[in-house]
Amino acid sequence: MSVRSWFGTAVLAAATVLSCTQAASAHGEHGSREPHATRISAQNANANLFPPSIGARAFLYDAETGKPLRGKRVEFTTPDGSEICRAVTGAEGEAACIGPLRLGTASAGTLTNGYVATFRGDEQYGASHTFGTVGLLVRP
């Protein structure tokens, strides 16, 4: 192998290693980036007996910046995990929905123990949840 051929091969190998290292580094920066922490706050939900329904509301924020998060799905459940309803956050980070209130012992538990608002997280933002209280409205 001539010196010229050996030198060309060495330069090509060094360029390949450098290129792969830069690509791996760039990929690692994006792949290892931790999702932003989130904060969710639940509002008092209103349960109505006529018709049997429950209206839940929560606000989702970026915990680092305090900015509301738009377009994120929030699930509202009873503490035992039964779904009440789900909604997508709007421009102010608000998610609100109305779901059925199942009359019986399950509704008594929800009225006593409240509800859970949960954001499950995504690639950009980490998961968070909180508990909310439930008030009873008795209006036809």
Backbone as JSON, one array per atom type, in Angstrom:
{
  "sequence": "MSVRSWFGTAVLAAATVLSCTQAASAHGEHGSREPHATRISAQNANANLFPPSIGARAFLYDAETGKPLRGKRVEFTTPDGSEICRAVTGAEGEAACIGPLRLGTASAGTLTNGYVATFRGDEQYGASHTFGTVGLLVRP",
  "N": [[0.86, -1.16, 0.0], [0.63, 2.13, -0.89], [2.0, 5.26, 0.41], [0.37, 7.42, -0.17], [-2.1, 6.18, -0.69], [-2.52, 4.93, 1.78], [-2.65, 7.22, 3.47], [-4.94, 8.52, 2.41], [-6.9, 6.62, 3.03], [-6.76, 6.67, 5.83], [-7.56, 9.31, 6.36], [-10.18, 9.22, 5.38], [-11.27, 7.29, 7.12], [-11.02, 8.65, 9.59], [-12.71, 10.84, 9.11], [-15.14, 9.5, 8.86], [-15.48, 8.39, 11.45], [-15.61, 10.76, 12.95], [-17.92, 11.92, 11.85], [-19.87, 9.99, 12.54], [-19.68, 10.16, 15.33], [-20.55, 12.79, 15.8], [-23.17, 12.58, 14.83], [-24.22, 10.67, 16.6], [-23.95, 12.05, 18.99], [-25.65, 14.24, 18.55], [-28.04, 12.85, 18.25], [-28.21, 11.72, 20.75], [-28.58, 13.97, 22.39], [-31.2, 14.72, 21.78], [-32.59, 12.35, 22.25], [-32.07, 11.78, 24.95], [-33.12, 13.81, 26.37], [-34.92, 15.0, 29.06], [-38.44, 14.94, 29.69], [-40.37, 17.95, 30.16], [-41.43, 18.89, 33.38], [-44.78, 18.75, 34.63], [-47.65, 20.46, 35.96], [-50.73, 20.03, 37.45], [-53.89, 21.3, 38.27], [-56.86, 20.79, 40.01], [-60.26, 21.72, 39.86], [-63.15, 22.31, 41.95], [-65.5, 19.85, 41.42], [-68.81, 19.56, 40.11], [-71.52, 17.66, 41.03], [-74.57, 16.55, 39.82], [-77.88, 15.63, 40.53], [-80.09, 15.67, 38.89], [-80.13, 16.04, 35.61], [-78.46, 12.88, 36.38], [-75.23, 13.63, 36.64], [-71.76, 14.6, 36.33], [-69.6, 17.29, 36.46], [-66.35, 18.03, 35.61], [-63.22, 19.77, 36.05], [-60.0, 20.98, 35.18], [-56.69, 22.44, 35.25], [-53.77, 22.55, 33.27], [-50.28, 22.92, 33.41], [-46.95, 23.88, 32.34], [-44.53, 23.01, 34.52], [-42.07, 24.21, 34.87], [-42.03, 26.67, 33.48], [-44.5, 27.76, 33.97], [-46.37, 28.21, 32.05], [-49.53, 27.71, 30.41], [-50.6, 24.55, 29.12], [-51.55, 23.56, 25.94], [-53.78, 21.53, 24.03], [-53.5, 19.01, 25.24], [-54.41, 15.85, 26.56], [-56.56, 15.27, 29.25], [-57.59, 13.11, 31.76], [-60.39, 12.27, 33.69], [-61.19, 10.62, 36.58], [-62.75, 8.39, 38.97], [-61.56, 7.83, 42.33], [-61.18, 5.05, 42.43], [-60.56, 4.42, 39.85], [-62.51, 4.36, 37.83], [-63.72, 5.72, 34.84], [-64.75, 9.08, 34.49], [-64.91, 11.25, 32.66], [-63.21, 12.7, 29.8], [-61.02, 15.22, 28.49], [-59.6, 17.66, 26.22], [-57.02, 20.01, 26.66], [-57.45, 23.57, 26.4], [-56.5, 26.83, 25.11], [-55.85, 28.17, 27.49], [-54.97, 26.15, 29.05], [-56.99, 24.73, 30.19], [-59.03, 21.96, 30.87], [-62.16, 20.59, 30.56], [-65.09, 18.75, 31.25], [-68.18, 16.86, 31.08], [-69.55, 14.11, 32.63], [-71.36, 10.98, 33.09], [-73.08, 10.48, 36.17], [-73.01, 7.79, 38.07], [-75.53, 6.44, 39.77], [-75.81, 5.24, 43.09], [-73.79, 3.13, 45.22], [-71.29, 3.68, 44.14], [-71.41, 6.36, 43.31], [-71.74, 7.58, 45.78], [-69.23, 7.1, 46.88], [-67.66, 8.65, 45.15], [-68.63, 11.21, 45.69], [-67.81, 11.43, 48.31], [-65.02, 10.86, 48.28], [-63.99, 12.33, 46.18], [-62.4, 13.14, 43.01], [-60.02, 12.22, 40.43], [-57.74, 13.96, 38.46], [-55.87, 13.45, 35.61], [-52.93, 13.74, 33.69], [-51.31, 11.95, 31.36], [-48.83, 12.31, 30.25], [-46.35, 12.88, 27.64], [-44.05, 12.88, 24.83], [-42.82, 15.38, 25.17], [-43.69, 16.4, 27.63], [-43.91, 15.54, 31.07], [-45.83, 13.22, 33.08], [-48.61, 13.98, 35.28], [-50.77, 14.25, 38.12], [-53.71, 14.97, 40.09], [-55.89, 15.44, 42.92], [-59.37, 16.18, 43.17], [-62.19, 17.84, 44.66], [-65.7, 17.09, 45.13], [-68.8, 18.6, 44.77], [-72.3, 18.59, 45.59], [-75.11, 19.21, 43.63], [-78.51, 19.84, 43.76], [-80.67, 20.22, 41.71], [-83.48, 20.45, 39.65]],
  "CA": [[0.0, 0.0, 0.0], [1.45, 3.34, -0.98], [1.77, 6.26, 1.44], [-0.77, 8.21, -0.61], [-3.28, 5.36, -0.51], [-2.7, 4.77, 3.22], [-3.06, 8.52, 3.99], [-6.34, 8.73, 1.99], [-7.74, 5.71, 3.82], [-6.76, 7.17, 7.21], [-8.39, 10.53, 6.39], [-11.57, 8.78, 5.2], [-11.68, 6.64, 8.37], [-11.17, 9.68, 10.62], [-13.91, 11.61, 8.78], [-16.29, 8.64, 9.16], [-15.61, 8.34, 12.9], [-16.06, 12.08, 13.39], [-19.31, 12.08, 11.41], [-20.71, 9.12, 13.37], [-19.68, 10.7, 16.69], [-21.42, 13.96, 15.82], [-24.56, 12.13, 14.67], [-24.62, 10.02, 17.85], [-24.08, 13.11, 19.99], [-26.88, 14.99, 18.26], [-29.17, 11.98, 18.56], [-28.26, 11.56, 22.21], [-29.13, 15.18, 23.0], [-32.65, 14.7, 21.64], [-33.14, 11.14, 22.83], [-31.92, 11.71, 26.39], [-33.73, 14.99, 26.99], [-36.02, 14.69, 29.97], [-39.65, 15.74, 29.47], [-40.64, 19.02, 31.12], [-42.38, 18.55, 34.44], [-46.07, 19.42, 34.51], [-48.42, 20.68, 37.19], [-52.16, 20.06, 37.15], [-54.71, 21.69, 39.42], [-58.27, 20.43, 39.82], [-61.28, 22.59, 40.43], [-64.26, 21.59, 42.55], [-66.45, 19.3, 40.44], [-70.22, 19.62, 40.52], [-72.35, 16.5, 40.73], [-75.98, 16.92, 39.76], [-78.76, 14.46, 40.55], [-81.12, 15.82, 37.85], [-79.88, 14.61, 35.4], [-77.27, 12.42, 37.09], [-74.01, 13.96, 35.88], [-70.7, 15.24, 37.09], [-68.77, 18.18, 35.64], [-65.01, 18.15, 36.18], [-62.41, 20.81, 35.4], [-58.62, 21.07, 35.67], [-55.76, 23.27, 34.46], [-52.48, 21.9, 33.11], [-49.22, 23.9, 33.17], [-45.54, 23.5, 32.35], [-44.1, 23.33, 35.89], [-40.86, 25.04, 34.84], [-42.29, 28.02, 32.98], [-45.8, 28.23, 34.42], [-47.25, 28.46, 30.89], [-50.56, 26.69, 30.23], [-50.35, 23.61, 28.03], [-52.69, 23.44, 25.03], [-53.85, 20.32, 23.22], [-53.11, 17.83, 26.01], [-55.58, 15.13, 27.06], [-56.68, 15.07, 30.69], [-58.61, 12.12, 32.09], [-61.01, 12.45, 35.0], [-61.65, 9.32, 37.06], [-63.02, 8.25, 40.4], [-60.33, 7.31, 42.95], [-60.99, 3.62, 42.15], [-60.14, 4.27, 38.46], [-63.61, 4.4, 36.86], [-63.68, 6.96, 34.08], [-65.86, 10.02, 34.54], [-64.88, 11.84, 31.34], [-61.88, 13.17, 29.41], [-61.08, 16.43, 27.68], [-58.33, 18.19, 25.73], [-56.82, 21.37, 27.17], [-57.55, 24.69, 25.48], [-55.42, 27.82, 25.12], [-55.5, 28.53, 28.87], [-54.6, 24.93, 29.78], [-58.18, 24.2, 30.85], [-59.74, 20.78, 30.38], [-63.43, 20.48, 31.28], [-66.04, 17.84, 30.61], [-69.29, 16.37, 31.9], [-69.77, 12.68, 32.47], [-72.51, 10.46, 33.84], [-72.94, 10.14, 37.58], [-73.66, 6.5, 38.27], [-76.17, 6.47, 41.08], [-75.59, 4.05, 43.91], [-72.65, 3.22, 46.13], [-70.14, 4.29, 43.43], [-71.53, 7.82, 43.36], [-71.49, 7.99, 47.16], [-67.78, 7.11, 47.03], [-67.12, 9.8, 44.41], [-68.99, 12.42, 46.45], [-67.02, 11.44, 49.54], [-63.58, 10.81, 48.04], [-63.59, 13.23, 45.1], [-62.02, 12.58, 41.72], [-58.61, 12.36, 40.06], [-57.46, 14.52, 37.13], [-54.57, 12.88, 35.23], [-52.29, 13.92, 32.39], [-50.42, 10.79, 31.29], [-47.52, 12.68, 29.73], [-46.02, 12.6, 26.25], [-42.61, 13.01, 24.6], [-42.35, 16.68, 25.63], [-44.11, 16.74, 28.99], [-44.08, 14.43, 31.99], [-47.16, 12.97, 33.63], [-48.97, 14.55, 36.57], [-52.17, 14.04, 38.52], [-54.11, 15.63, 41.32], [-57.23, 15.1, 43.39], [-60.32, 17.28, 43.27], [-63.37, 17.57, 45.47], [-66.97, 17.07, 44.42], [-69.95, 19.16, 45.48], [-73.56, 18.07, 45.1], [-76.18, 20.12, 43.26], [-79.79, 19.16, 43.69], [-81.57, 21.09, 40.95], [-84.12, 19.78, 38.49]],
  "C": [[0.91, 1.22, 0.0], [1.09, 4.3, 0.14], [0.54, 7.08, 1.09], [-2.07, 7.44, -0.36], [-3.58, 5.19, 0.99], [-3.21, 6.06, 3.85], [-4.52, 8.8, 3.65], [-7.3, 7.87, 2.79], [-7.85, 6.2, 5.26], [-7.64, 8.41, 7.34], [-9.87, 10.16, 6.28], [-12.09, 8.14, 6.49], [-11.91, 7.67, 9.48], [-12.43, 10.5, 10.38], [-15.16, 10.81, 9.11], [-16.54, 8.58, 10.67], [-16.15, 9.65, 13.43], [-17.53, 12.29, 13.05], [-20.25, 11.24, 12.27], [-20.8, 9.64, 14.8], [-20.6, 11.9, 16.79], [-22.88, 13.56, 15.7], [-25.06, 11.48, 15.96], [-24.83, 11.05, 18.95], [-25.37, 13.89, 19.78], [-28.1, 14.15, 18.59], [-29.32, 11.82, 20.07], [-28.84, 12.77, 22.9], [-30.64, 15.16, 22.93], [-33.25, 13.51, 22.36], [-33.08, 11.12, 24.35], [-32.55, 12.91, 27.11], [-34.93, 14.58, 27.82], [-37.24, 15.53, 29.6], [-39.77, 16.83, 30.53], [-41.63, 18.49, 32.16], [-43.67, 19.33, 34.23], [-46.7, 19.55, 35.89], [-49.89, 20.75, 36.77], [-52.91, 20.43, 38.41], [-56.17, 21.43, 39.08], [-59.17, 21.45, 40.5], [-62.35, 21.72, 41.09], [-65.22, 21.14, 41.46], [-67.86, 19.42, 41.0], [-70.94, 18.36, 40.07], [-73.8, 16.95, 40.8], [-76.82, 15.65, 39.74], [-79.8, 14.5, 39.44], [-80.57, 16.6, 36.68], [-78.61, 14.19, 36.12], [-76.0, 12.63, 36.25], [-72.98, 14.59, 36.81], [-69.83, 16.04, 36.12], [-67.43, 18.4, 36.31], [-64.2, 19.15, 35.38], [-61.03, 20.86, 36.04], [-57.81, 21.95, 34.74], [-54.4, 22.61, 34.47], [-51.43, 22.94, 32.71], [-47.86, 23.22, 33.04], [-45.02, 23.94, 33.72], [-42.88, 24.24, 35.92], [-41.15, 26.48, 34.46], [-43.59, 28.61, 33.5], [-46.78, 28.48, 33.28], [-48.28, 27.35, 30.78], [-50.22, 25.81, 29.02], [-51.63, 23.38, 27.23], [-52.61, 22.11, 24.28], [-53.43, 19.05, 23.92], [-54.35, 17.18, 26.62], [-55.49, 14.92, 28.57], [-57.83, 14.1, 30.92], [-59.1, 12.38, 33.51], [-61.6, 11.1, 35.41], [-62.04, 9.41, 38.53], [-61.73, 7.72, 41.02], [-60.1, 5.81, 42.7], [-60.66, 3.35, 40.68], [-61.25, 4.26, 37.43], [-63.61, 5.75, 36.15], [-64.94, 7.78, 34.28], [-66.0, 10.64, 33.15], [-63.45, 12.21, 31.01], [-62.04, 14.37, 28.5], [-59.68, 16.84, 27.26], [-58.22, 19.63, 26.2], [-56.91, 22.41, 26.05], [-56.37, 25.64, 25.67], [-54.96, 28.2, 26.53], [-55.11, 27.32, 29.71], [-55.78, 24.26, 30.46], [-58.74, 22.99, 30.11], [-61.01, 20.66, 31.21], [-64.36, 19.55, 30.51], [-67.12, 17.45, 31.62], [-69.48, 14.9, 31.59], [-70.94, 12.22, 33.3], [-72.15, 10.21, 35.3], [-73.72, 8.86, 37.79], [-74.22, 6.47, 39.69], [-75.96, 5.16, 41.8], [-74.37, 4.24, 44.79], [-71.43, 3.86, 45.46], [-70.22, 5.81, 43.49], [-71.32, 8.34, 44.78], [-69.99, 8.06, 47.43], [-67.14, 8.3, 46.33], [-67.42, 11.1, 45.16], [-68.15, 12.54, 47.71], [-65.53, 11.6, 49.26], [-63.09, 11.72, 46.92], [-63.25, 12.51, 43.82], [-60.54, 12.85, 41.47], [-58.54, 12.93, 38.65], [-56.04, 14.08, 36.77], [-54.17, 13.29, 33.82], [-51.23, 12.83, 32.33], [-49.03, 11.09, 30.75], [-47.38, 12.33, 28.26], [-44.52, 12.81, 26.06], [-42.03, 14.31, 25.16], [-42.58, 16.92, 27.11], [-44.35, 15.48, 29.82], [-45.5, 14.35, 32.54], [-47.36, 13.71, 34.96], [-50.43, 14.23, 36.86], [-52.43, 14.79, 39.82], [-55.52, 15.17, 41.7], [-58.09, 16.36, 43.46], [-61.5, 16.86, 44.12], [-64.62, 17.65, 44.6], [-68.05, 17.63, 45.32], [-71.23, 18.66, 44.84], [-74.55, 19.19, 44.83], [-77.47, 19.33, 43.18], [-80.78, 20.11, 43.03], [-82.2, 20.32, 39.82], [-83.8, 20.5, 37.19]]
}
